[in-house]
Coordinates of C-alpha atoms in Angstrom, one line a residue:
X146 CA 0.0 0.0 0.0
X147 CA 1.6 3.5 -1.3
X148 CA 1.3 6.4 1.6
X149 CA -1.0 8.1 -0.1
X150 CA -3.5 4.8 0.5
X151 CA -2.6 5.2 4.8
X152 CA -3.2 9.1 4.8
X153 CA -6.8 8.8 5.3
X154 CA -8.6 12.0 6.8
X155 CA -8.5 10.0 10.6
X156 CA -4.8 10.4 10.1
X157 CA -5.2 14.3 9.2
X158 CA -7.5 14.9 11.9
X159 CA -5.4 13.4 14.0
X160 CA -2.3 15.3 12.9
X161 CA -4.3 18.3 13.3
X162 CA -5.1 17.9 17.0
X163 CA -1.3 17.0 17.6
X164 CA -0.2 19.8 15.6
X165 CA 1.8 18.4 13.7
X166 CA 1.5 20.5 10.8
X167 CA 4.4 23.3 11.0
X168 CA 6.4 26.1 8.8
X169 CA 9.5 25.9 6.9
X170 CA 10.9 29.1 5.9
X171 CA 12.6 29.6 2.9
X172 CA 15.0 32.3 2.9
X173 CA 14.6 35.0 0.0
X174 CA 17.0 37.3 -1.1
X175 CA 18.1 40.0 -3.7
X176 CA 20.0 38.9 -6.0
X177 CA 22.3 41.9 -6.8
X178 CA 23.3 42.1 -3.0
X179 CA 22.8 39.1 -1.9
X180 CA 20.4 40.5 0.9
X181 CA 18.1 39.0 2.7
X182 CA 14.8 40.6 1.8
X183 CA 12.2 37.8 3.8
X184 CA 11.0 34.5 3.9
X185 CA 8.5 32.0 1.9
X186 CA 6.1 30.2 4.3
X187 CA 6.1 26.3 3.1
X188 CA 4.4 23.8 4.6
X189 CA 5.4 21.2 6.3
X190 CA 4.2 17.3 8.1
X191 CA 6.2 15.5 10.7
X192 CA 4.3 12.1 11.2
X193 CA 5.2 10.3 14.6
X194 CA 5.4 7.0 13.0
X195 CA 5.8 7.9 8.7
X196 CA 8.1 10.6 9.4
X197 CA 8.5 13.6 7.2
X198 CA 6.0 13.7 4.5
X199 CA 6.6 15.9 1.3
X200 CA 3.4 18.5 0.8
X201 CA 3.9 17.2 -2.6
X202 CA 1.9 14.3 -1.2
X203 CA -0.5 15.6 1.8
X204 CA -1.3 18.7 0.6
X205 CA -3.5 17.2 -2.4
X206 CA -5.1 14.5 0.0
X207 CA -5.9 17.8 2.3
X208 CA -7.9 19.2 -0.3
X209 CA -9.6 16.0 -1.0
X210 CA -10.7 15.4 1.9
X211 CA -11.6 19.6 2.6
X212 CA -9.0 20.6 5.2
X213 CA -6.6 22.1 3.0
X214 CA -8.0 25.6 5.0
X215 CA -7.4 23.9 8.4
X216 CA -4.1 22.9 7.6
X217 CA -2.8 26.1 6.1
X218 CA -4.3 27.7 9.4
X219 CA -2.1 25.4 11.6
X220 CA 0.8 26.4 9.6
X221 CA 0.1 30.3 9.1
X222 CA -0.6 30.4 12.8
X223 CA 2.9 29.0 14.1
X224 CA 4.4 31.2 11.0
X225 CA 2.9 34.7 11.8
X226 CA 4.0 34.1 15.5
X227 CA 7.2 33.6 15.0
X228 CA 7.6 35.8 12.2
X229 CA 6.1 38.7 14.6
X230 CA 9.0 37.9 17.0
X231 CA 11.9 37.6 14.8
X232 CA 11.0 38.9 11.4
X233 CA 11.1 42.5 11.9
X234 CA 11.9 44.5 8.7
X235 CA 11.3 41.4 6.5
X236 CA 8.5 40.3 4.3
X237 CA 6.6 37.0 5.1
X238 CA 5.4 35.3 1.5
X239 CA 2.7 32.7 1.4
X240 CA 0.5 30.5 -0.3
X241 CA -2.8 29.9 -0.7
X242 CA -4.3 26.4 -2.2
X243 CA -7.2 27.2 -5.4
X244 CA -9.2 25.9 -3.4
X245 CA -8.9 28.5 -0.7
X246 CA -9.2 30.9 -3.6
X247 CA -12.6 29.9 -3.9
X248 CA -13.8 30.8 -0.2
X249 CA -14.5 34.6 0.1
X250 CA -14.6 34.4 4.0
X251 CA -10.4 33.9 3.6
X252 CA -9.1 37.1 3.6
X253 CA -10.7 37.6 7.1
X254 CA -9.7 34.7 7.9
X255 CA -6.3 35.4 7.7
X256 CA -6.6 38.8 9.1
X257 CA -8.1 37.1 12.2
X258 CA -4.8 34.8 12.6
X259 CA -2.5 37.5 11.6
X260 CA -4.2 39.7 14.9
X261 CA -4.0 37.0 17.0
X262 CA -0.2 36.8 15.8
X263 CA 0.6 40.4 16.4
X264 CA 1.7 40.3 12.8
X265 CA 1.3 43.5 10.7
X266 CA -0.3 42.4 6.9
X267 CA 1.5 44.8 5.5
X268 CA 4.7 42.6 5.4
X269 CA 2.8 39.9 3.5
X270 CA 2.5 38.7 0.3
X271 CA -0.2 36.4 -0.9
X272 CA 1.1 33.7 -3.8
X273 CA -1.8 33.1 -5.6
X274 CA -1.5 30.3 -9.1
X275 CA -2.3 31.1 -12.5
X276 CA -4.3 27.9 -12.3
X277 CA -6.6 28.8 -9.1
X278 CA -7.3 31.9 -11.1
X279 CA -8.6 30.5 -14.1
X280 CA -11.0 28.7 -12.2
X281 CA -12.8 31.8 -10.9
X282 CA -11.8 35.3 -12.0
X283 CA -14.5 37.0 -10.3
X284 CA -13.8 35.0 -7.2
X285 CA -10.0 36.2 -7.1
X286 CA -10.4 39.3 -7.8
X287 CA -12.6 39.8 -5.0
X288 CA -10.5 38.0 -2.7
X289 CA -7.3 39.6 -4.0
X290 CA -9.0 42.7 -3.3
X291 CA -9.8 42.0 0.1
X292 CA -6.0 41.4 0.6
X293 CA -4.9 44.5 -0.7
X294 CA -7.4 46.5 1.4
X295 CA -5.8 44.6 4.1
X296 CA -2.2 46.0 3.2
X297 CA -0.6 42.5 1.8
X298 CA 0.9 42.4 -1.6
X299 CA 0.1 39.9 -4.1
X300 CA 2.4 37.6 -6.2
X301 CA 1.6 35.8 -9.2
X302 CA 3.8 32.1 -8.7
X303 CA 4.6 29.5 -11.4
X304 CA 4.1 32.4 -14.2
X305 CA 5.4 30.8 -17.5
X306 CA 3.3 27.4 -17.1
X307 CA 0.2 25.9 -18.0
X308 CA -2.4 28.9 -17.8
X309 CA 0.0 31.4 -18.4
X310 CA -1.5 34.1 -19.7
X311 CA -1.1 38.1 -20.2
X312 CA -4.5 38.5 -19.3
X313 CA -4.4 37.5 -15.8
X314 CA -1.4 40.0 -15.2
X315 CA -3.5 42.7 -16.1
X316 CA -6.6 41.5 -14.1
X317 CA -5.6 41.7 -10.7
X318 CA -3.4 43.6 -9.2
X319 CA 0.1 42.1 -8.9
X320 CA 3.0 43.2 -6.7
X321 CA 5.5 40.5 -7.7
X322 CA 5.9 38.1 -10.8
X323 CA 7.7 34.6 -9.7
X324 CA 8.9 32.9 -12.8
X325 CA 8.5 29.0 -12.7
X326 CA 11.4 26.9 -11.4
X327 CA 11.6 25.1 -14.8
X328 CA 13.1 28.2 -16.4
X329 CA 15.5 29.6 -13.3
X330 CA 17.0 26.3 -12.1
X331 CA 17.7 25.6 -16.5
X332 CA 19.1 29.0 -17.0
X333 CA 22.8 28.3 -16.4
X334 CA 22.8 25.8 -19.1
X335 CA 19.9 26.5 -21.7
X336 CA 20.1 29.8 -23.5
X337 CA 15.9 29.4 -24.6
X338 CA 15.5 29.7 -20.6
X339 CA 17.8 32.8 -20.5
X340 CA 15.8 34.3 -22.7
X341 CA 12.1 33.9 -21.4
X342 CA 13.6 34.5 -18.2
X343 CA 14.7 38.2 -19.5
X344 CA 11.7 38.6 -21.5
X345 CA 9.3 38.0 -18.2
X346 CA 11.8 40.2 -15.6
X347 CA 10.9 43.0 -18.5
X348 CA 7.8 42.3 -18.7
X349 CA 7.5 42.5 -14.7
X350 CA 9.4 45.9 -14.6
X351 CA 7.3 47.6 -17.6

């Protein structure tokens, strides 16, 4: 039996009441002084008995079985605390799943955490998929909205895959453009990468 098979949603309730759900923060910096400019919220399962499971796995069998919003809440919760302690002067990037994109009650949501936290929204920055967007425009650009009302800026991640699409840059409004990994991490060695890599840090800048 593969581990997706033994993740039932006993074994997430379960891991929610432990709190075993926690951050991992990636480090981001500028490139052209090597400075570090904040962190990227990822999340993160420690099982008592299966170990450390990759999101790559339990984060589609959360939003199966519907608690991809609780899990992001344990996670954002331990995140925004200690980001509110030790983050001063940085910015605190997240994601949200498309499913989350879908629930209009969110951005409050996340305000009600980030109070709780003592974390000022106006540090954050809300990753948000060209593929949750295509699946409700009018949905996301309410919700994005409501985030930027709220003071957080909003990123557009995996930009150059799929659903790319000019239209969606123009439709909400977008703080940051983050170029898919399949073009950065190929850029030392393929000149075609190079090049769409140029093209969209233009296109961000214009």
């Amino acid at each position: 039996m593969g581990l997706e098979q033994k993740l039932d949603q006993w074994h997430f309730r379960r891991a929610l009441e432990n709190g075993e759900f926690f951050p991992y923060f990636q480090p981001l910096v500028v490139l052209a002084t090597g400075e570090l400019h904040g962190f990227e919220v990822l999340a993160r399962w420690e099982h008592p008995n299966l170990g450390m499971i990759a999101p790559d796995i339990f984060i589609p069998l959360a939003e199966s079985n519907g608690l991809i919003g609780e899990v992001s809440s344990q996670v954002l919760e331990k995140a925004f605390k200690a980001f509110s302690l030790h983050g001063k002067g940085l910015r605190l990037a997240f994601n949200i799943s498309p499913l989350q994109l879908k629930d209009l009650t969110l951005p409050r949501k996340i305000r009600r955490i980030a109070e709780d936290a003592g974390l000022p929204l106006e540090c954050a920055t809300v990753e948000i998929t060209e593929s949750a967007m295509a699946e409700d425009m009018a949905t996301a650009r309410i919700i994005s909205a409501d985030f930027k009302a709220m003071g957080c800026g909003i990123a557009l991640d995996d930009f150059g895959t799929g659903y790319s699409s000019l239209y969606h840059l123009k439709s909400l409004p977008f703080d940051e453009l983050k170029v898919d990994r399949t073009f950065v991490s190929s850029m030392t060695t393929e000149r075609e990468s190079r090049k769409i890599v140029a093209a969209v840090v233009g296109l961000g800048q214009s």
